[in-house]
XYZ file of N, CA, C and O in Angstrom:
748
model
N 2.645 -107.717 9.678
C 3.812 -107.638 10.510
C 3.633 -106.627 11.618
O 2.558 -106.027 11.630
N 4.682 -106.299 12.716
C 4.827 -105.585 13.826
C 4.794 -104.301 12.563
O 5.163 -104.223 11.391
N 4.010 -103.229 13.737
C 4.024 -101.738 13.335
C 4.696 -100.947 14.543
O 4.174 -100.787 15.647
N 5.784 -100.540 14.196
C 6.590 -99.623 15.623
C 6.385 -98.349 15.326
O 5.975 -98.087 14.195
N 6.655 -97.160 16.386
C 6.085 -96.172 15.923
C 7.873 -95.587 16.506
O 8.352 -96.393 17.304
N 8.527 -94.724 16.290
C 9.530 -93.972 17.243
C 9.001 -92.252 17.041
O 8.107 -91.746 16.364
N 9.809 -91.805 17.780
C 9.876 -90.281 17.414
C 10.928 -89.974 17.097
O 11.964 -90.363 17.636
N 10.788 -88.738 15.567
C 12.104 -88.212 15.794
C 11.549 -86.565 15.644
O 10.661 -85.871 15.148
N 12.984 -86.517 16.601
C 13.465 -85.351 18.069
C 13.481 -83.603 17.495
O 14.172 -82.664 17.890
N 12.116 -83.681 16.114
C 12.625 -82.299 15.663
C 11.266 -82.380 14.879
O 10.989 -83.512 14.482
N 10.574 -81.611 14.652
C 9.151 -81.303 13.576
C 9.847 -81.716 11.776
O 10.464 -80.680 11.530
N 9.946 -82.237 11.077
C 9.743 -83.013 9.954
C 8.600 -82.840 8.843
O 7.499 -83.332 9.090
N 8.786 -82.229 7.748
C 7.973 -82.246 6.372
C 8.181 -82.883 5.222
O 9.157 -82.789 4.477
N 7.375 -83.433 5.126
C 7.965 -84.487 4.190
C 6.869 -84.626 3.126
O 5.815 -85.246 3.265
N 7.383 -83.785 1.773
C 6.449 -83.471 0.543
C 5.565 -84.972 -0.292
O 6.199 -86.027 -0.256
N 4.906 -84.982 -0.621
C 4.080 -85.903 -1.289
C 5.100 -86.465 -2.454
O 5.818 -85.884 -3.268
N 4.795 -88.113 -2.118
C 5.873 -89.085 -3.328
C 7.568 -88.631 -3.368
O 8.315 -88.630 -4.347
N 7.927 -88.183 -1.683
C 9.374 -88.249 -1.478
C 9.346 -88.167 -0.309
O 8.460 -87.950 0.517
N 11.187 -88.500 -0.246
C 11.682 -88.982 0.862
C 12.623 -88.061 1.196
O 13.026 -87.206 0.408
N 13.176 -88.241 2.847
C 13.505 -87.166 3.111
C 14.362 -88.075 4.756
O 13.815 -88.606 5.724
N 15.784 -87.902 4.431
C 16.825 -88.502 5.565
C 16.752 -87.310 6.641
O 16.841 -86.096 6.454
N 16.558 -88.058 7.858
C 16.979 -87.240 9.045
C 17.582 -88.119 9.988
O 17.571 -89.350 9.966
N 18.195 -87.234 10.954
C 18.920 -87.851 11.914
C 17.881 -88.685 12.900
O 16.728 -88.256 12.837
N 17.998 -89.326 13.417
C 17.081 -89.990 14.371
C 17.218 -90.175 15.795
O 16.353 -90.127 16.670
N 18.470 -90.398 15.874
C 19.126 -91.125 17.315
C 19.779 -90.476 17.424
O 20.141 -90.473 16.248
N 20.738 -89.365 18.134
C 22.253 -89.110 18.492
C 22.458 -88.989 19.983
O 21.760 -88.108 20.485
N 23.243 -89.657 20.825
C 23.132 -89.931 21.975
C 24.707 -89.827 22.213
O 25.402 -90.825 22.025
N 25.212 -88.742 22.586
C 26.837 -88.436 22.727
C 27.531 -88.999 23.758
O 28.563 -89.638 23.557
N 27.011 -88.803 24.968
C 27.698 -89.779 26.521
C 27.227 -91.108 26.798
O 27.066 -91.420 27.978
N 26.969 -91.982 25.837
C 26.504 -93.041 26.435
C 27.071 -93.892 27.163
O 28.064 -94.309 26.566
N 26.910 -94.522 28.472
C 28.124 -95.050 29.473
C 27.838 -96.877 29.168
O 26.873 -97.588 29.447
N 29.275 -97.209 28.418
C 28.912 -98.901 28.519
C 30.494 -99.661 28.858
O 31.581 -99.374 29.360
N 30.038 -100.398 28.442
C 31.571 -101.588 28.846
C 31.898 -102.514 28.600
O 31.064 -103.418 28.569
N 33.225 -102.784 28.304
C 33.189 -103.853 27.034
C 33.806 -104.855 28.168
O 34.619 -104.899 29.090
N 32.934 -105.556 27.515
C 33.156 -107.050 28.382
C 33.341 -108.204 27.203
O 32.977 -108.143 26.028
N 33.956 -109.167 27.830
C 34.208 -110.761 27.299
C 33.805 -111.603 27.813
O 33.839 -111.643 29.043
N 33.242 -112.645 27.040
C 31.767 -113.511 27.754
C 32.057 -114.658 26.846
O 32.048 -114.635 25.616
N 32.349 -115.795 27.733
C 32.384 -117.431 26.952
C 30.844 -118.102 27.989
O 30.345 -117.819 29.077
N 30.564 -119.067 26.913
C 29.863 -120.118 27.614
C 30.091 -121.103 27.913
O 30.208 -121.765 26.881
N 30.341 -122.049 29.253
C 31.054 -122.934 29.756
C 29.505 -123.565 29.487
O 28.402 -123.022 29.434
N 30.094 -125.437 29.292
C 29.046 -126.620 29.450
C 30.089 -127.205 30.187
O 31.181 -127.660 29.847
N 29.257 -127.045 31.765
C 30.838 -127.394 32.349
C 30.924 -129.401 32.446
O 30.034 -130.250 32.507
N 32.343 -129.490 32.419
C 32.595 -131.126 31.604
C 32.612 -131.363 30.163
O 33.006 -132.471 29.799
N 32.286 -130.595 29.366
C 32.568 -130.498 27.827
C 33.014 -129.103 27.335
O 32.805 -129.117 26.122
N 33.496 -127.978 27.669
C 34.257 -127.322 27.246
C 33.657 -126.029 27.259
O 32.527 -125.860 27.719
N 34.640 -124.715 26.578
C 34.065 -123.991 26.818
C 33.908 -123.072 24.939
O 34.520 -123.337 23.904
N 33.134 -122.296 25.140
C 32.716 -121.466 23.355
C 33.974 -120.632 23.739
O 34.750 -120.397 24.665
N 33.707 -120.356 22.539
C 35.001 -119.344 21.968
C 34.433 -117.749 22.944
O 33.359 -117.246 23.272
N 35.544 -117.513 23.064
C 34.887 -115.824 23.879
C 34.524 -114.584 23.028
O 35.176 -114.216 22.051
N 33.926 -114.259 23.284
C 33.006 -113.174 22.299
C 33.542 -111.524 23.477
O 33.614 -111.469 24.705
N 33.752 -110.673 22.668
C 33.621 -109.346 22.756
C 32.002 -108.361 22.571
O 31.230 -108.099 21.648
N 32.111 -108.045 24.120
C 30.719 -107.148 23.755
C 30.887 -105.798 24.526
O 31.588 -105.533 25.503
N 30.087 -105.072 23.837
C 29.689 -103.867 24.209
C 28.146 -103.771 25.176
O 27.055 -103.835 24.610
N 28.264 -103.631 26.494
C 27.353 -103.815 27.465
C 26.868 -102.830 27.985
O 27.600 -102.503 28.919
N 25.925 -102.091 27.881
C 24.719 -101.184 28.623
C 23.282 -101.208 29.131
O 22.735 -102.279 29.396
N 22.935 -100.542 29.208
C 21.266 -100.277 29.753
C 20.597 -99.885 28.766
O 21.217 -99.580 27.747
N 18.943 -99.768 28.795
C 18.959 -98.772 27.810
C 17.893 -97.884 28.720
O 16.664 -97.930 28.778
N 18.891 -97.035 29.425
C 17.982 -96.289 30.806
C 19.203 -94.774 30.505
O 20.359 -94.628 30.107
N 17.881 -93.754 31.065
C 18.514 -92.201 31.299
C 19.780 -92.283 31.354
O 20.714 -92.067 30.582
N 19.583 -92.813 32.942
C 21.283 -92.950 33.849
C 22.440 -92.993 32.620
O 23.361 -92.178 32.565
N 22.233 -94.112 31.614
C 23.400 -94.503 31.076
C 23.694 -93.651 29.904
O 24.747 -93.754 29.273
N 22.877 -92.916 29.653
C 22.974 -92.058 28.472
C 22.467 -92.666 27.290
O 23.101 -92.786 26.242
N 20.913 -93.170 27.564
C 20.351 -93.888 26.527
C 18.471 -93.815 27.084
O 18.157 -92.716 27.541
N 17.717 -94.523 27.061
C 16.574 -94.552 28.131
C 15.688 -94.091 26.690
O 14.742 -93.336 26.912
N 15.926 -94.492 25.220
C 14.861 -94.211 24.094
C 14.533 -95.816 24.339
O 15.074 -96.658 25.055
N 13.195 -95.879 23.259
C 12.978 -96.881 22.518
C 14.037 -96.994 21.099
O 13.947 -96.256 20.118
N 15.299 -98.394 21.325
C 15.568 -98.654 19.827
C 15.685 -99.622 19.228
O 16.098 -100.687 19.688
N 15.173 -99.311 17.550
C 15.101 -99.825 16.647
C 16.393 -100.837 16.035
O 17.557 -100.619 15.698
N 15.366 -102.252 16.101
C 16.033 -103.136 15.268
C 17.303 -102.421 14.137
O 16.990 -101.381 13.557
N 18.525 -102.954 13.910
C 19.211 -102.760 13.205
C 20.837 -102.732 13.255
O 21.410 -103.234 14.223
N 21.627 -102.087 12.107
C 23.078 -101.924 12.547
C 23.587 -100.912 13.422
O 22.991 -99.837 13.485
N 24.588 -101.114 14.088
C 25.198 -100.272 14.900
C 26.868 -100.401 14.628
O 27.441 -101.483 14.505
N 27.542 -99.052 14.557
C 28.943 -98.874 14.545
C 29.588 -98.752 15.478
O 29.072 -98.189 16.444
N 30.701 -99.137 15.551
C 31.032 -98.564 17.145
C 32.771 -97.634 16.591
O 33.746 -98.302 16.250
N 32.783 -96.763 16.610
C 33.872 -95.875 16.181
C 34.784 -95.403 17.596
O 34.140 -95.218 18.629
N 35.940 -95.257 17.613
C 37.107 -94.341 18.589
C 37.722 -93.648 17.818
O 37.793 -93.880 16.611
N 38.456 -92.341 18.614
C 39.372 -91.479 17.800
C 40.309 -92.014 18.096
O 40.644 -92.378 19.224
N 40.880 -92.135 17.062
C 42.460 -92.493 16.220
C 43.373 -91.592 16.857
O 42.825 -90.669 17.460
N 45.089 -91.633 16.887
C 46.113 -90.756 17.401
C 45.854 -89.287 16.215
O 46.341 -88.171 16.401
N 44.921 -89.711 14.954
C 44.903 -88.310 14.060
C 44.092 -87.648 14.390
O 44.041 -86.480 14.004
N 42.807 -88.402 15.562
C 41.689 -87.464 15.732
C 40.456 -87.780 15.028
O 39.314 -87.379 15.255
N 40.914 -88.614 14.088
C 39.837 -89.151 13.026
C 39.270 -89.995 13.506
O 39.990 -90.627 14.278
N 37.599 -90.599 13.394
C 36.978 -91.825 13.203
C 37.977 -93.313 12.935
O 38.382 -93.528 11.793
N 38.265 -94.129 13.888
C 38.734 -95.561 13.512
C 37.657 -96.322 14.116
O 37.275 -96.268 15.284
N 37.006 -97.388 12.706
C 36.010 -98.363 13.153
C 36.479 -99.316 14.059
O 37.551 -99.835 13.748
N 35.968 -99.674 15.074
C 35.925 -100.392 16.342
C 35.214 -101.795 15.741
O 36.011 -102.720 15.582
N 34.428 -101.947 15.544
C 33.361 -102.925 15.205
C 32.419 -102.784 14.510
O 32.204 -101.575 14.429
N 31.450 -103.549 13.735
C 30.195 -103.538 13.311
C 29.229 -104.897 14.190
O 29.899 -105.839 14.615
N 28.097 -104.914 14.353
C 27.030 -105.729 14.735
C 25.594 -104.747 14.346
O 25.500 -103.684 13.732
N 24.582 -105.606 14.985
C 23.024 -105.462 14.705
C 22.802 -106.206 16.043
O 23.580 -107.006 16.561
N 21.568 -105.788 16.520
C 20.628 -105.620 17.646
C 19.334 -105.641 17.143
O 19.091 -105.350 15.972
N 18.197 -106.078 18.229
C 17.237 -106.472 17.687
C 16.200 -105.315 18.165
O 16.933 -104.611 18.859
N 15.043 -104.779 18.186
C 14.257 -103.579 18.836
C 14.632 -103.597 20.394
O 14.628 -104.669 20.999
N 14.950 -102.420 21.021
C 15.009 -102.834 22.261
C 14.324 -102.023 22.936
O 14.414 -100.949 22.341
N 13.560 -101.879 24.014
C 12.855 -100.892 24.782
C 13.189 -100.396 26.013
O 14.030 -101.057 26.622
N 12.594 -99.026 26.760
C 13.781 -98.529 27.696
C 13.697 -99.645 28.932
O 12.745 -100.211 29.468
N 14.894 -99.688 29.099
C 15.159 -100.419 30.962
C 15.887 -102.004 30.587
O 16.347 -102.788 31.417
N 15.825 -102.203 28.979
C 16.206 -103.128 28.607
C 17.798 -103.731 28.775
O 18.263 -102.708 29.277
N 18.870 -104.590 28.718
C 20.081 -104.433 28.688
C 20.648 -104.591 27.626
O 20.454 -105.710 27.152
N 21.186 -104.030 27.122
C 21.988 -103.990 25.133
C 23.262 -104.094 25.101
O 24.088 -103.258 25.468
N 23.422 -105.057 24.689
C 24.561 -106.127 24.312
C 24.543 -105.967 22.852
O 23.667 -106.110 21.999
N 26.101 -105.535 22.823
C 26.414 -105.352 20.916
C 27.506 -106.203 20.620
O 28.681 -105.835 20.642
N 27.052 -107.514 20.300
C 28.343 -108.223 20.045
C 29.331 -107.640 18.877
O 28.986 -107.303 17.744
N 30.674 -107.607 19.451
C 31.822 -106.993 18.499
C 32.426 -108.005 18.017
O 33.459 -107.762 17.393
N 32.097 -109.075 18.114
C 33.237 -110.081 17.181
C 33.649 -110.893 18.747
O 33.229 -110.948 19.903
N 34.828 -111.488 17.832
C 35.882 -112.870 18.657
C 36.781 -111.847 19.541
O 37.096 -110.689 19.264
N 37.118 -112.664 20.752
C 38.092 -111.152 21.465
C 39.411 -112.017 21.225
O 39.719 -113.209 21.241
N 40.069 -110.704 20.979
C 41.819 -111.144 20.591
C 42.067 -111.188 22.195
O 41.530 -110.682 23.180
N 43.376 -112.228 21.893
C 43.844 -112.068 23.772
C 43.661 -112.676 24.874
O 44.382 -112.910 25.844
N 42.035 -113.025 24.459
C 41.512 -113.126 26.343
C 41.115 -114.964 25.701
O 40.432 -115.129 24.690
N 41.402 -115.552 26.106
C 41.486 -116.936 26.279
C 40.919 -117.782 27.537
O 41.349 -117.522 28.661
N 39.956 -118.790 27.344
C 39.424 -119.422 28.537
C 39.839 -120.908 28.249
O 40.225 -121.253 27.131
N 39.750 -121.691 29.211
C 40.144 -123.144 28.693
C 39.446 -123.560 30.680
O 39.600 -123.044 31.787
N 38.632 -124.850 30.061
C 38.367 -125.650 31.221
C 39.268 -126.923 31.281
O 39.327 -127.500 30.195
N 40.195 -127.671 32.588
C 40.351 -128.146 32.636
C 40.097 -129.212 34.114
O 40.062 -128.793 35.271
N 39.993 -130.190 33.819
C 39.757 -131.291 34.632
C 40.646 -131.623 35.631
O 41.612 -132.328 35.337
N 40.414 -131.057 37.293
C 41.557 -131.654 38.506
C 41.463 -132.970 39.218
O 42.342 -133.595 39.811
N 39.547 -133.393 38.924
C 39.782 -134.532 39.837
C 38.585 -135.058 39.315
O 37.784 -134.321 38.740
N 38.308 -136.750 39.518
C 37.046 -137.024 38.744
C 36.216 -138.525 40.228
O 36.853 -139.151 41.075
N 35.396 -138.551 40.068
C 35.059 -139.951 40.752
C 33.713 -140.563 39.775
O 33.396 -140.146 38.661
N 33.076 -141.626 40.530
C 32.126 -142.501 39.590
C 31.228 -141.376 39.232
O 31.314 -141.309 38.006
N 30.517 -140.576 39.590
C 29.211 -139.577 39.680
C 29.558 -138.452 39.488
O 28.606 -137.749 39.148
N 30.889 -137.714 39.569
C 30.993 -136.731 39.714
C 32.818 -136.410 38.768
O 33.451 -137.135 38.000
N 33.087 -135.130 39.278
C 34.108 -134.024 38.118
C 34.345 -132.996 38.648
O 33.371 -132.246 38.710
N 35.521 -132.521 39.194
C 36.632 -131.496 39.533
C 36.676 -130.882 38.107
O 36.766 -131.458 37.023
N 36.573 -129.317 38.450
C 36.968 -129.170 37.066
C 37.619 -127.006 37.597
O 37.203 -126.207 38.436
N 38.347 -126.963 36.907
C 38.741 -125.649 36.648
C 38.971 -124.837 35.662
O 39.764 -125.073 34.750
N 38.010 -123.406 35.830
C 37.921 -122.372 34.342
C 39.148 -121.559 34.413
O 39.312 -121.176 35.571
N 39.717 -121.308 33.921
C 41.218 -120.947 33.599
C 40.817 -119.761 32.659
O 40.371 -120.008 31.539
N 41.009 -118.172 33.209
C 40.641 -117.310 31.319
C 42.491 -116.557 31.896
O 43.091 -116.630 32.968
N 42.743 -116.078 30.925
C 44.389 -115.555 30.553
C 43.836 -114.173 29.872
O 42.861 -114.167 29.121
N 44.244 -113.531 30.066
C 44.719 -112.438 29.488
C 46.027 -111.687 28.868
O 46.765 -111.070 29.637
N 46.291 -111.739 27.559
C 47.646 -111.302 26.973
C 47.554 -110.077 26.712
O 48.452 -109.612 26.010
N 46.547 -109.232 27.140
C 46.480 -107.667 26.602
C 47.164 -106.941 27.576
O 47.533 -107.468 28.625
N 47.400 -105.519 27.247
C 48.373 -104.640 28.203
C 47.436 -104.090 29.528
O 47.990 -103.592 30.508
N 45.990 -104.236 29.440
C 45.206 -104.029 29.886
C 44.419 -104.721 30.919
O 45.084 -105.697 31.265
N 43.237 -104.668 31.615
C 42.807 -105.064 32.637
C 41.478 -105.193 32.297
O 40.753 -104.200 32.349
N 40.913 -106.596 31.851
C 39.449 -106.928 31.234
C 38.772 -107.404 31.790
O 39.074 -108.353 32.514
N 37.675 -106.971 31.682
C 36.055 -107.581 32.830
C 35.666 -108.981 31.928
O 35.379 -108.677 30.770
N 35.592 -110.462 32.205
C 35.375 -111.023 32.222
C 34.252 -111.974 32.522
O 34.003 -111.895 33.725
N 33.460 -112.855 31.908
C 32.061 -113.149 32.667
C 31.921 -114.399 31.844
O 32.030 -114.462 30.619
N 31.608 -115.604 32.857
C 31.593 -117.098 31.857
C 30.542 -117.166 32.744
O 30.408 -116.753 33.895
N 29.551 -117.992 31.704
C 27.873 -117.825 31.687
C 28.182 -119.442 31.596
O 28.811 -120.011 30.704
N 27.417 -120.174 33.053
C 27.420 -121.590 32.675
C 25.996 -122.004 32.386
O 24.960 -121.494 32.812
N 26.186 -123.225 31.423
C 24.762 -123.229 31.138
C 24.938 -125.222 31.725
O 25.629 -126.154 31.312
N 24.100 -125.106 32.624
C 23.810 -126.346 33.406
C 22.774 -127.159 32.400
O 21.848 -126.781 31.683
N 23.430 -128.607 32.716
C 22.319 -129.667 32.027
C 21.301 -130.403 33.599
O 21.587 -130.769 34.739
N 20.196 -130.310 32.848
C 19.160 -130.721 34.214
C 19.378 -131.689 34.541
O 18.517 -132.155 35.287
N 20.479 -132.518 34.265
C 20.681 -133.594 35.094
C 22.060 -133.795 36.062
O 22.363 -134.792 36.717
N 22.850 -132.412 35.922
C 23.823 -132.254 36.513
C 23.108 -130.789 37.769
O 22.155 -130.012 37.831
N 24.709 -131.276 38.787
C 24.120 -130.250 39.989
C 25.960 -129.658 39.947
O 27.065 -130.198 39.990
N 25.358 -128.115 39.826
C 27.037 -127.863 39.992
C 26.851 -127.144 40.706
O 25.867 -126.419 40.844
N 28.465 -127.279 41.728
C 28.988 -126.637 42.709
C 30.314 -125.917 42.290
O 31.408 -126.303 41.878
N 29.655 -124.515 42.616
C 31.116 -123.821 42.371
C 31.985 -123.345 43.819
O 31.371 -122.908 44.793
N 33.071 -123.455 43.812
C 33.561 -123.370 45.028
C 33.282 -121.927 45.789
O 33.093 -121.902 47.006
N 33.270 -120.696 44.959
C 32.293 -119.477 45.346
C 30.806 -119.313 44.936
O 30.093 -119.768 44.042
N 30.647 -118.433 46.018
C 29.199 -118.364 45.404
C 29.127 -117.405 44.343
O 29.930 -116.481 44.213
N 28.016 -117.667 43.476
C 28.271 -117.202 41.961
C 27.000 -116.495 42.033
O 26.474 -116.804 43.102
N 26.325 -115.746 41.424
C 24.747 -114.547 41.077
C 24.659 -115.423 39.969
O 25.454 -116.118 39.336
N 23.412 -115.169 39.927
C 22.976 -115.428 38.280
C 22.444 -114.755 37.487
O 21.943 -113.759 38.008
N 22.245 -114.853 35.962
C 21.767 -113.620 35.491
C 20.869 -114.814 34.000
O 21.220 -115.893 33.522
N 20.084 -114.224 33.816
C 19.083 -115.177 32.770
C 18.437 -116.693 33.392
O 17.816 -117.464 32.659
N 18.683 -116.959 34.793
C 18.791 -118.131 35.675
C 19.996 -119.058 35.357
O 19.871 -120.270 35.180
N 20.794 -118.601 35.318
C 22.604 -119.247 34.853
C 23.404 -118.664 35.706
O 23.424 -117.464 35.983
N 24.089 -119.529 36.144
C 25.462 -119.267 37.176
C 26.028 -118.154 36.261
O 25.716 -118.003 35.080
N 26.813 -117.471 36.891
C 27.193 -116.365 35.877
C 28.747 -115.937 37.049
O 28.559 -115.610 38.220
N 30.201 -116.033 36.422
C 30.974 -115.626 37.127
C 31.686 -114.660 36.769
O 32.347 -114.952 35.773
N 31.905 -113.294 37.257
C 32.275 -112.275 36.681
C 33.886 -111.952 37.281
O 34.418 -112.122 38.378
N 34.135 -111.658 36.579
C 35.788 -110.980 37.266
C 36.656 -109.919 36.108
O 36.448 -109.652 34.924
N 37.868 -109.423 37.252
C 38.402 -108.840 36.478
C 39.493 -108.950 36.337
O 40.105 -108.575 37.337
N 40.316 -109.413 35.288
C 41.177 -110.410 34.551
C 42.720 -108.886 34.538
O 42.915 -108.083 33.626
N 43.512 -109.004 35.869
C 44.725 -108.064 35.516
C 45.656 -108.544 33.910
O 45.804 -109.628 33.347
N 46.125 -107.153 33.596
C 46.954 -106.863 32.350
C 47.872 -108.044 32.136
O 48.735 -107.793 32.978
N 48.176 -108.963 31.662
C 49.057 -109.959 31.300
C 49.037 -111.201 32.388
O 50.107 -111.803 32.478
N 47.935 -111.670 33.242
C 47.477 -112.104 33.746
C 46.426 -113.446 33.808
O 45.454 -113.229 33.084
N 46.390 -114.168 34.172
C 44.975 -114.839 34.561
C 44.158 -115.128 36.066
O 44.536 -114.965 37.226
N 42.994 -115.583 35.546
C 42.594 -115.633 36.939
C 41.673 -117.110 36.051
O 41.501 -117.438 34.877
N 41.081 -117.929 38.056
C 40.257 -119.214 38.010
C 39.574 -119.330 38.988
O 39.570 -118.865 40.127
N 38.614 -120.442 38.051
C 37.157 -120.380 39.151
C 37.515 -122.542 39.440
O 37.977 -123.358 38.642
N 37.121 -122.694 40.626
C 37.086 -124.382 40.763
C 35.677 -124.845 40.967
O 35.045 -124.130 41.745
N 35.125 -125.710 40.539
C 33.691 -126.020 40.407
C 33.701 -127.374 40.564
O 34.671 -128.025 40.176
N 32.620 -127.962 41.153
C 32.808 -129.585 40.882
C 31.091 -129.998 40.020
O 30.028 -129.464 40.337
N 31.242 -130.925 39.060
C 29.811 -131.046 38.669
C 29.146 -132.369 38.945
O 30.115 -133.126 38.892
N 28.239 -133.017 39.171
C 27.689 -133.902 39.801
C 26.637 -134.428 38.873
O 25.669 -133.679 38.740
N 26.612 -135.603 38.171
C 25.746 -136.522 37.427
C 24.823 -136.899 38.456
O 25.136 -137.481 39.494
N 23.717 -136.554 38.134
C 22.194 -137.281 39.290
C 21.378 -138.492 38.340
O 20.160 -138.665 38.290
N 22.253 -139.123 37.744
C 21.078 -140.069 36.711
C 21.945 -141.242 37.627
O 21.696 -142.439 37.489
């Protein structure tokens, strides 16, 4: 199997036929952002929206180690001051400059739905619709994943990210916002 090597951040003795826990990682300011991310197949619908926790894994962000495959917690202080668990997930090894995505689960709230405005023989009007019921103001991002035999046009121009249309926005507190796209059958 893979042999990884890390460092940890302090000189370590560790007596013959035992073991011995140390801290490994502690990284106090790390800067990320929780985003909500569905995948549109646009003309057949869209995935359920997922909650993630989004960073780098660079200086800047308050991260820039090599890390190790495994679980990750994600904790906030409570009105007592105490630890309240946020989420659990796992991540796979990641190395510096990489981007780390910690999926947190299903997002309460934020809702996407594609629906259909206009259709002809070859082609499909269609509009992404996401809602927001939270008190809050959420970054949003629907990742379309194109079939090679369709040509889609989105009525803005869109970036891409993994080579996928990728539309990002930011979804005001009790709110929605929409994207209009048309998709085009070439068979």
């Amino acid at each position: 199997g893979d042999v990884k090597l890390y460092r940890i951040p302090e000189p370590v003795t560790v007596a013959a036929n035992s073991q011995k826990q140390v801290a490994f990682l502690e990284q106090p300011a790390v800067r990320a952002q929780l985003v909500y991310r569905s995948r549109v197949d646009p003309g057949h619908g869209v995935d359920d929206t997922r909650r993630l926790l989004v960073t780098r894994n660079r200086t800047e962000e308050g991260l820039g180690v090599p890390l190790p495959a495994g679980s990750v917690q994600l904790f906030s202080a409570a009105a007592n001051g105490r630890p309240m668990l946020l989420g659990e997930a796992t991540i796979g090894d990641l190395a510096v400059g990489e981007d780390v995505e910690i999926r947190m689960g299903d997002a309460e709230g934020i809702d996407a739905d594609e629906d259909e405005t206009r259709s002809g023989r070859n082609w499909e009007d269609d509009r992404l619709t996401v809602t927001n019921d939270r008190a809050v103001p959420v970054r949003y991002e629907a990742e379309f994943v194109i079939d090679e035999r369709q040509r889609f046009r989105p009525r803005e121009r869109l970036p891409s990210r993994h080579g996928r249309p990728l539309w990002a926005v930011t979804v005001p507190a009790n709110a929605s916002a929409s994207l209009d796209y048309r998709t085009i059958d070439t068979d």
